[in-house]
Amino acid sequence: MIIDIHGHYTTAPKALEAWRNRQIAGIGVPAQMPRPSELQISDDELRESIEANQLRLMRERGLDMTVFSPRASFMAHHIGDFQVSSTWAAICNELCYRVSRLFPHHFIPAAMLPQSPGVDPATCIPELVKCIDEYGSVAINLNPDPSGGHWTSPPLSDPHWYPLYEKMVEYDVPAMIHVSTSCNPSFHTTGAHYLNADTTAFMQCLTSDLFSDFPTLRFVIPHGGGAVPYHWGRFRGLAQEMKKPPLKNHLLNNIFFDTCVYHQPGIDLLTRVIPVDNILFASEMIGAVRGIDPETGHYFDDTRRYIEAAHIDPENRHRIYEVNARRIYPRLDAALKAKER
Amino acid sequence: MIIDIHGHYTTAPKALEAWRNRQIAGIGVPAQMPRPSELQISDDELRESIEANQLRLMRERGLDMTVFSPRASFMAHHIGDFQVSSTWAAICNELCYRVSRLFPHHFIPAAMLPQSPGVDPATCIPELVKCIDEYGSVAINLNPDPSGGHWTSPPLSDPHWYPLYEKMVEYDVPAMIHVSTSCNPSFHTTGAHYLNADTTAFMQCLTSDLFSDFPTLRFVIPHGGGAVPYHWGRFRGLAQEMKKPPLKNHLLNNIFFDTCVYHQPGIDLLTRVIPVDNILFASEMIGAVRGIDPETGHYFDDTRRYIEAAHIDPENRHRIYEVNARRIYPRLDAALKAKER
């Protein structure tokens, strides 16, 4: 079985974006603010948006199951206040839930949170609880920078975030650390902000003792860990100078990297440097890079090809494809076992 | 010959830091502001600080020449106003110049600029001109984020920076794109901010047509290019979606990466992915990572060992060590030829 732990609903029917645009236009103009009930998307429309896109590619690539969350760049937590984010998160999470009900053997939801700059992350707990309890979400996406590229929140190691971590530990769900659109003109969203956030989050954990406080807390750092595996020696050396334990003990019981690295040399480095138990298969397909690589003739985001071509034995490949995901996402494992029965 | 194009004066006599602390304490208190002449460092002190450190390691590692600039983390352009930065840059650049005069066969200067957040970069031109004309500086260090982690400046592709580029083109000097200390608690200086800045700068160039406006402008992106080579497929794919030319044509006549990547797998990836003509040998020794790697028994920043062990032929190694540096830093080449005569 091959589990893609990093899928977003990037292909939602256009009505979603139209509603969001009305919501944004309605900020500060209550009379113009649309009601959630004004967004009408039928099951057929959902089916079509998935079958023609993610499901088609999953079949072509031999992928079985995707952990599916709302489109990352559309979370845009910097827009509006908590109420705006709350309404928007509820809508997006419900759509992913509906997709998972329509395609129960192929999609399982992960939740976005209604974060908002300067607002206590504890305000996100009701949406988190609803998504896990009612929608069967197996993970959350946690944005370390809800300001959208201005980085005004405390580091992930700050007690600011602890109420969320306590709930994650209680429910035994991991968080993918994933920013959204950059509204800072310095940072291109998918070419700089995403990768910078991955590196930044890792370093925030490295300099802290967060996982002493939360030994079972689990973070998935996407996009192959940003710059981290490429600079693994630098990070090992920095930890050593700070008198931290070796990274294997200090961080690798709690931090995992996905395989969203869109060329063979990058995947080769990832699998050479990072222990296999810390690598999770993922593609983020129909995401940042949708084209075909002229050097290979295949889609850049067809990451299975790179894993197949990497110098790893079949048992380790199986861990990357399935075993690790079941371990790090126990609610995914439970859901899969329930389906297998 | 082996040229290390990325060295900073991290070992300057303590008097320098003491003077800087007095300068910072004097901001807004003119009576307390120290005069530059109050900083007294003898040639013997300079010699000692170099012979016991950089020069000793250069000899041990078989390196011949270092392009030597003021300590990057001490530039701290976010502190004070232009006048504060201007006085500080003049002091630091003069020290590197004096080192280059004391050890003319081993050090050649590169200049820091008196940047200040919100101040027109054209104000840096007099210091730049002085350093090139009087000190023989062969390059500059350009900070794309003088705010120190708040990223308030326009992207490098913005005409904001063009006056500097015009002067660089006139003098035919490259710029290393190098940030300084982060004062944003989200970003660890050497573990996140440096690498993020490298990735960010590359992406700012990718999304623009800067090098159409300045075909001979040359940027060196340090720390192995941040996350860029590891995610080369992502960047190739993003450029393709933006209808930019292939990266080789779009950026690689103007952008070069150094080898400050502190483990073998990282250097192996760099030399596999990036054309050899775009790689410059560097160590940034006695910098961010000063320890010994317990996995190898050698210093993390002894990057020559990784280049020696990489699968590249002697001719290409020679390019990385010397040929490329002479081409991209023509004033270095001229200075070396003058010494050889």
PDB file of N, CA, C and O in Angstrom, chain A residues 229-238 241, chain B residues 4 6 8 61 190 194-195 223-224 258-267 282-291 293 295-296 298-304 306:
ATOM      1  N   PRO A 229      17.850  18.637   5.198  1.00  0.00           N
ATOM      2  CA  PRO A 229      18.713  17.478   4.884  1.00  0.00           C
ATOM      3  C   PRO A 229      19.965  17.862   4.090  1.00  0.00           C
ATOM      4  O   PRO A 229      21.039  17.298   4.313  1.00  0.00           O
ATOM      5  N   TYR A 230      19.839  18.833   3.199  1.00  0.00           N
ATOM      6  CA  TYR A 230      20.990  19.286   2.404  1.00  0.00           C
ATOM      7  C   TYR A 230      22.076  19.865   3.306  1.00  0.00           C
ATOM      8  O   TYR A 230      23.267  19.770   3.011  1.00  0.00           O
ATOM      9  N   HIS A 231      21.642  20.455   4.434  1.00  0.00           N
ATOM     10  CA  HIS A 231      22.593  21.062   5.372  1.00  0.00           C
ATOM     11  C   HIS A 231      22.670  20.275   6.679  1.00  0.00           C
ATOM     12  O   HIS A 231      22.889  20.862   7.744  1.00  0.00           O
ATOM     13  N   TRP A 232      22.460  18.973   6.600  1.00  0.00           N
ATOM     14  CA  TRP A 232      22.395  18.150   7.821  1.00  0.00           C
ATOM     15  C   TRP A 232      23.653  18.303   8.667  1.00  0.00           C
ATOM     16  O   TRP A 232      23.598  18.321   9.898  1.00  0.00           O
ATOM     17  N   GLY A 233      24.816  18.429   8.026  1.00  0.00           N
ATOM     18  CA  GLY A 233      26.059  18.615   8.772  1.00  0.00           C
ATOM     19  C   GLY A 233      26.045  19.915   9.561  1.00  0.00           C
ATOM     20  O   GLY A 233      26.486  19.968  10.719  1.00  0.00           O
ATOM     21  N   ARG A 234      25.553  20.985   8.928  1.00  0.00           N
ATOM     22  CA  ARG A 234      25.431  22.277   9.631  1.00  0.00           C
ATOM     23  C   ARG A 234      24.535  22.124  10.860  1.00  0.00           C
ATOM     24  O   ARG A 234      24.882  22.599  11.951  1.00  0.00           O
ATOM     25  N   PHE A 235      23.416  21.452  10.707  1.00  0.00           N
ATOM     26  CA  PHE A 235      22.490  21.320  11.836  1.00  0.00           C
ATOM     27  C   PHE A 235      23.064  20.416  12.926  1.00  0.00           C
ATOM     28  O   PHE A 235      22.917  20.696  14.112  1.00  0.00           O
ATOM     29  N   ARG A 236      23.747  19.358  12.524  1.00  0.00           N
ATOM     30  CA  ARG A 236      24.407  18.520  13.529  1.00  0.00           C
ATOM     31  C   ARG A 236      25.439  19.345  14.294  1.00  0.00           C
ATOM     32  O   ARG A 236      25.554  19.252  15.523  1.00  0.00           O
ATOM     33  N   GLY A 237      26.188  20.140  13.542  1.00  0.00           N
ATOM     34  CA  GLY A 237      27.228  20.958  14.171  1.00  0.00           C
ATOM     35  C   GLY A 237      26.662  22.037  15.080  1.00  0.00           C
ATOM     36  O   GLY A 237      27.202  22.298  16.163  1.00  0.00           O
ATOM     37  N   LEU A 238      25.573  22.677  14.642  1.00  0.00           N
ATOM     38  CA  LEU A 238      24.957  23.705  15.481  1.00  0.00           C
ATOM     39  C   LEU A 238      24.415  23.087  16.772  1.00  0.00           C
ATOM     40  O   LEU A 238      24.576  23.657  17.859  1.00  0.00           O
ATOM     41  N   GLU A 241      27.281  22.486  19.123  1.00  0.00           N
ATOM     42  CA  GLU A 241      27.780  23.700  19.776  1.00  0.00           C
ATOM     43  C   GLU A 241      26.847  24.181  20.871  1.00  0.00           C
ATOM     44  O   GLU A 241      27.286  24.817  21.831  1.00  0.00           O
TER      45      GLU A 241
ATOM     46  N   ASP B   4      39.599  30.442  -1.270  1.00  0.00           N
ATOM     47  CA  ASP B   4      38.375  30.359  -0.463  1.00  0.00           C
ATOM     48  C   ASP B   4      37.669  31.709  -0.592  1.00  0.00           C
ATOM     49  O   ASP B   4      38.157  32.722  -0.066  1.00  0.00           O
ATOM     50  N   HIS B   6      34.952  32.781   0.644  1.00  0.00           N
ATOM     51  CA  HIS B   6      34.010  33.169   1.699  1.00  0.00           C
ATOM     52  C   HIS B   6      34.657  33.049   3.071  1.00  0.00           C
ATOM     53  O   HIS B   6      34.508  32.049   3.769  1.00  0.00           O
ATOM     54  N   HIS B   8      35.253  35.410   6.720  1.00  0.00           N
ATOM     55  CA  HIS B   8      34.925  36.620   7.487  1.00  0.00           C
ATOM     56  C   HIS B   8      35.939  36.774   8.622  1.00  0.00           C
ATOM     57  O   HIS B   8      36.436  35.786   9.164  1.00  0.00           O
ATOM     58  N   ARG B  61      44.879  23.035   5.882  1.00  0.00           N
ATOM     59  CA  ARG B  61      43.971  22.512   4.859  1.00  0.00           C
ATOM     60  C   ARG B  61      44.484  22.719   3.439  1.00  0.00           C
ATOM     61  O   ARG B  61      43.834  22.301   2.478  1.00  0.00           O
ATOM     62  N   THR B 190      22.210  31.673  12.125  1.00  0.00           N
ATOM     63  CA  THR B 190      22.989  30.848  11.190  1.00  0.00           C
ATOM     64  C   THR B 190      22.270  29.562  10.781  1.00  0.00           C
ATOM     65  O   THR B 190      22.622  28.956   9.778  1.00  0.00           O
ATOM     66  N   TYR B 194      20.187  32.702   7.594  1.00  0.00           N
ATOM     67  CA  TYR B 194      21.173  32.666   6.507  1.00  0.00           C
ATOM     68  C   TYR B 194      20.660  31.810   5.338  1.00  0.00           C
ATOM     69  O   TYR B 194      20.692  32.238   4.182  1.00  0.00           O
ATOM     70  N   LEU B 195      20.208  30.611   5.652  1.00  0.00           N
ATOM     71  CA  LEU B 195      19.770  29.700   4.591  1.00  0.00           C
ATOM     72  C   LEU B 195      18.504  30.219   3.917  1.00  0.00           C
ATOM     73  O   LEU B 195      18.346  30.125   2.699  1.00  0.00           O
ATOM     74  N   HIS B 223      26.523  29.544   1.393  1.00  0.00           N
ATOM     75  CA  HIS B 223      25.930  28.403   2.090  1.00  0.00           C
ATOM     76  C   HIS B 223      25.313  27.452   1.070  1.00  0.00           C
ATOM     77  O   HIS B 223      24.178  26.997   1.223  1.00  0.00           O
ATOM     78  N   GLY B 224      26.079  27.180   0.026  1.00  0.00           N
ATOM     79  CA  GLY B 224      25.648  26.214  -0.978  1.00  0.00           C
ATOM     80  C   GLY B 224      24.340  26.560  -1.645  1.00  0.00           C
ATOM     81  O   GLY B 224      23.699  25.677  -2.216  1.00  0.00           O
ATOM     82  N   ASP B 258      28.454  28.954  -3.453  1.00  0.00           N
ATOM     83  CA  ASP B 258      29.693  28.539  -2.809  1.00  0.00           C
ATOM     84  C   ASP B 258      29.537  27.135  -2.212  1.00  0.00           C
ATOM     85  O   ASP B 258      28.471  26.517  -2.291  1.00  0.00           O
ATOM     86  N   THR B 259      30.619  26.623  -1.652  1.00  0.00           N
ATOM     87  CA  THR B 259      30.614  25.241  -1.158  1.00  0.00           C
ATOM     88  C   THR B 259      30.524  25.163   0.375  1.00  0.00           C
ATOM     89  O   THR B 259      31.003  24.187   0.976  1.00  0.00           O
ATOM     90  N   CYS B 260      29.914  26.154   1.004  1.00  0.00           N
ATOM     91  CA  CYS B 260      29.787  26.112   2.463  1.00  0.00           C
ATOM     92  C   CYS B 260      28.622  25.206   2.874  1.00  0.00           C
ATOM     93  O   CYS B 260      27.586  25.675   3.360  1.00  0.00           O
ATOM     94  N   VAL B 261      28.819  23.942   2.652  1.00  0.00           N
ATOM     95  CA  VAL B 261      27.855  22.890   2.988  1.00  0.00           C
ATOM     96  C   VAL B 261      28.660  21.862   3.771  1.00  0.00           C
ATOM     97  O   VAL B 261      29.629  21.323   3.253  1.00  0.00           O
ATOM     98  N   TYR B 262      28.257  21.601   4.989  1.00  0.00           N
ATOM     99  CA  TYR B 262      29.176  20.990   5.938  1.00  0.00           C
ATOM    100  C   TYR B 262      29.016  19.486   6.149  1.00  0.00           C
ATOM    101  O   TYR B 262      29.100  18.998   7.274  1.00  0.00           O
ATOM    102  N   HIS B 263      28.778  18.793   5.062  1.00  0.00           N
ATOM    103  CA  HIS B 263      28.835  17.320   5.110  1.00  0.00           C
ATOM    104  C   HIS B 263      28.949  16.791   3.676  1.00  0.00           C
ATOM    105  O   HIS B 263      28.612  17.500   2.726  1.00  0.00           O
ATOM    106  N   GLN B 264      29.456  15.581   3.554  1.00  0.00           N
ATOM    107  CA  GLN B 264      29.731  15.020   2.232  1.00  0.00           C
ATOM    108  C   GLN B 264      28.484  14.898   1.351  1.00  0.00           C
ATOM    109  O   GLN B 264      28.522  15.264   0.164  1.00  0.00           O
ATOM    110  N   PRO B 265      27.361  14.374   1.875  1.00  0.00           N
ATOM    111  CA  PRO B 265      26.198  14.227   0.978  1.00  0.00           C
ATOM    112  C   PRO B 265      25.729  15.555   0.384  1.00  0.00           C
ATOM    113  O   PRO B 265      25.272  15.595  -0.759  1.00  0.00           O
ATOM    114  N   GLY B 266      25.840  16.638   1.147  1.00  0.00           N
ATOM    115  CA  GLY B 266      25.432  17.932   0.624  1.00  0.00           C
ATOM    116  C   GLY B 266      26.319  18.385  -0.530  1.00  0.00           C
ATOM    117  O   GLY B 266      25.838  18.860  -1.562  1.00  0.00           O
ATOM    118  N   ILE B 267      27.617  18.238  -0.361  1.00  0.00           N
ATOM    119  CA  ILE B 267      28.548  18.606  -1.437  1.00  0.00           C
ATOM    120  C   ILE B 267      28.363  17.694  -2.647  1.00  0.00           C
ATOM    121  O   ILE B 267      28.424  18.140  -3.795  1.00  0.00           O
ATOM    122  N   ALA B 282      34.620  27.464  -1.023  1.00  0.00           N
ATOM    123  CA  ALA B 282      34.539  28.346   0.147  1.00  0.00           C
ATOM    124  C   ALA B 282      34.363  27.490   1.387  1.00  0.00           C
ATOM    125  O   ALA B 282      33.911  26.332   1.311  1.00  0.00           O
ATOM    126  N   SER B 283      34.710  28.063   2.525  1.00  0.00           N
ATOM    127  CA  SER B 283      34.530  27.317   3.776  1.00  0.00           C
ATOM    128  C   SER B 283      33.806  28.132   4.850  1.00  0.00           C
ATOM    129  O   SER B 283      33.200  27.575   5.736  1.00  0.00           O
ATOM    130  N   GLU B 284      33.852  29.452   4.778  1.00  0.00           N
ATOM    131  CA  GLU B 284      33.352  30.322   5.872  1.00  0.00           C
ATOM    132  C   GLU B 284      33.900  29.811   7.209  1.00  0.00           C
ATOM    133  O   GLU B 284      33.175  29.659   8.193  1.00  0.00           O
ATOM    134  N   MET B 285      35.205  29.526   7.211  1.00  0.00           N
ATOM    135  CA  MET B 285      35.816  28.878   8.380  1.00  0.00           C
ATOM    136  C   MET B 285      35.800  29.764   9.626  1.00  0.00           C
ATOM    137  O   MET B 285      35.790  30.980   9.538  1.00  0.00           O
ATOM    138  N   ILE B 286      35.775  29.105  10.739  1.00  0.00           N
ATOM    139  CA  ILE B 286      35.654  29.743  12.050  1.00  0.00           C
ATOM    140  C   ILE B 286      34.401  30.624  12.036  1.00  0.00           C
ATOM    141  O   ILE B 286      34.408  31.782  12.439  1.00  0.00           O
ATOM    142  N   GLY B 287      33.326  29.993  11.530  1.00  0.00           N
ATOM    143  CA  GLY B 287      32.082  30.727  11.409  1.00  0.00           C
ATOM    144  C   GLY B 287      30.965  30.077  12.206  1.00  0.00           C
ATOM    145  O   GLY B 287      31.088  29.886  13.419  1.00  0.00           O
ATOM    146  N   ALA B 288      29.916  29.704  11.497  1.00  0.00           N
ATOM    147  CA  ALA B 288      28.706  29.222  12.165  1.00  0.00           C
ATOM    148  C   ALA B 288      28.935  27.893  12.895  1.00  0.00           C
ATOM    149  O   ALA B 288      28.353  27.653  13.951  1.00  0.00           O
ATOM    150  N   VAL B 289      29.778  27.043  12.323  1.00  0.00           N
ATOM    151  CA  VAL B 289      29.924  25.685  12.851  1.00  0.00           C
ATOM    152  C   VAL B 289      31.414  25.418  13.036  1.00  0.00           C
ATOM    153  O   VAL B 289      32.125  25.123  12.083  1.00  0.00           O
ATOM    154  N   ARG B 290      31.882  25.530  14.250  1.00  0.00           N
ATOM    155  CA  ARG B 290      33.320  25.493  14.505  1.00  0.00           C
ATOM    156  C   ARG B 290      33.817  24.173  15.057  1.00  0.00           C
ATOM    157  O   ARG B 290      35.002  23.989  15.285  1.00  0.00           O
ATOM    158  N   GLY B 291      32.917  23.239  15.275  1.00  0.00           N
ATOM    159  CA  GLY B 291      33.293  22.005  15.939  1.00  0.00           C
ATOM    160  C   GLY B 291      33.818  20.943  14.995  1.00  0.00           C
ATOM    161  O   GLY B 291      33.928  21.140  13.776  1.00  0.00           O
ATOM    162  N   ASP B 293      33.260  17.172  13.521  1.00  0.00           N
ATOM    163  CA  ASP B 293      32.183  16.225  13.268  1.00  0.00           C
ATOM    164  C   ASP B 293      32.576  14.873  13.857  1.00  0.00           C
ATOM    165  O   ASP B 293      33.555  14.267  13.406  1.00  0.00           O
ATOM    166  N   GLU B 295      31.355  12.145  13.345  1.00  0.00           N
ATOM    167  CA  GLU B 295      31.228  11.074  12.343  1.00  0.00           C
ATOM    168  C   GLU B 295      32.462  10.966  11.460  1.00  0.00           C
ATOM    169  O   GLU B 295      32.684   9.929  10.835  1.00  0.00           O
ATOM    170  N   THR B 296      33.247  12.043  11.349  1.00  0.00           N
ATOM    171  CA  THR B 296      34.422  12.013  10.467  1.00  0.00           C
ATOM    172  C   THR B 296      35.725  12.261  11.215  1.00  0.00           C
ATOM    173  O   THR B 296      36.792  11.919  10.710  1.00  0.00           O
ATOM    174  N   HIS B 298      36.837  15.212  11.598  1.00  0.00           N
ATOM    175  CA  HIS B 298      37.382  16.443  11.020  1.00  0.00           C
ATOM    176  C   HIS B 298      36.412  17.600  11.264  1.00  0.00           C
ATOM    177  O   HIS B 298      35.234  17.391  11.531  1.00  0.00           O
ATOM    178  N   TYR B 299      36.937  18.828  11.121  1.00  0.00           N
ATOM    179  CA  TYR B 299      36.080  19.994  11.290  1.00  0.00           C
ATOM    180  C   TYR B 299      34.918  19.970  10.286  1.00  0.00           C
ATOM    181  O   TYR B 299      35.120  19.672   9.107  1.00  0.00           O
ATOM    182  N   PHE B 300      33.727  20.294  10.772  1.00  0.00           N
ATOM    183  CA  PHE B 300      32.576  20.428   9.870  1.00  0.00           C
ATOM    184  C   PHE B 300      32.898  21.371   8.713  1.00  0.00           C
ATOM    185  O   PHE B 300      32.509  21.118   7.581  1.00  0.00           O
ATOM    186  N   ASP B 301      33.619  22.487   9.018  1.00  0.00           N
ATOM    187  CA  ASP B 301      33.815  23.504   7.976  1.00  0.00           C
ATOM    188  C   ASP B 301      35.082  23.273   7.145  1.00  0.00           C
ATOM    189  O   ASP B 301      35.475  24.158   6.381  1.00  0.00           O
ATOM    190  N   ASP B 302      35.673  22.100   7.258  1.00  0.00           N
ATOM    191  CA  ASP B 302      36.821  21.751   6.419  1.00  0.00           C
ATOM    192  C   ASP B 302      36.276  21.244   5.084  1.00  0.00           C
ATOM    193  O   ASP B 302      36.344  20.048   4.759  1.00  0.00           O
ATOM    194  N   THR B 303      35.750  22.180   4.292  1.00  0.00           N
ATOM    195  CA  THR B 303      35.007  21.780   3.091  1.00  0.00           C
ATOM    196  C   THR B 303      35.911  21.219   1.995  1.00  0.00           C
ATOM    197  O   THR B 303      35.428  20.546   1.095  1.00  0.00           O
ATOM    198  N   ARG B 304      37.214  21.489   2.090  1.00  0.00           N
ATOM    199  CA  ARG B 304      38.084  20.922   1.050  1.00  0.00           C
ATOM    200  C   ARG B 304      38.004  19.387   1.037  1.00  0.00           C
ATOM    201  O   ARG B 304      38.069  18.763  -0.013  1.00  0.00           O
ATOM    202  N   TYR B 306      35.480  17.519   1.533  1.00  0.00           N
ATOM    203  CA  TYR B 306      34.301  17.048   0.793  1.00  0.00           C
ATOM    204  C   TYR B 306      34.511  17.184  -0.718  1.00  0.00           C
ATOM    205  O   TYR B 306      34.103  16.326  -1.496  1.00  0.00           O
TER     206      TYR B 306
END
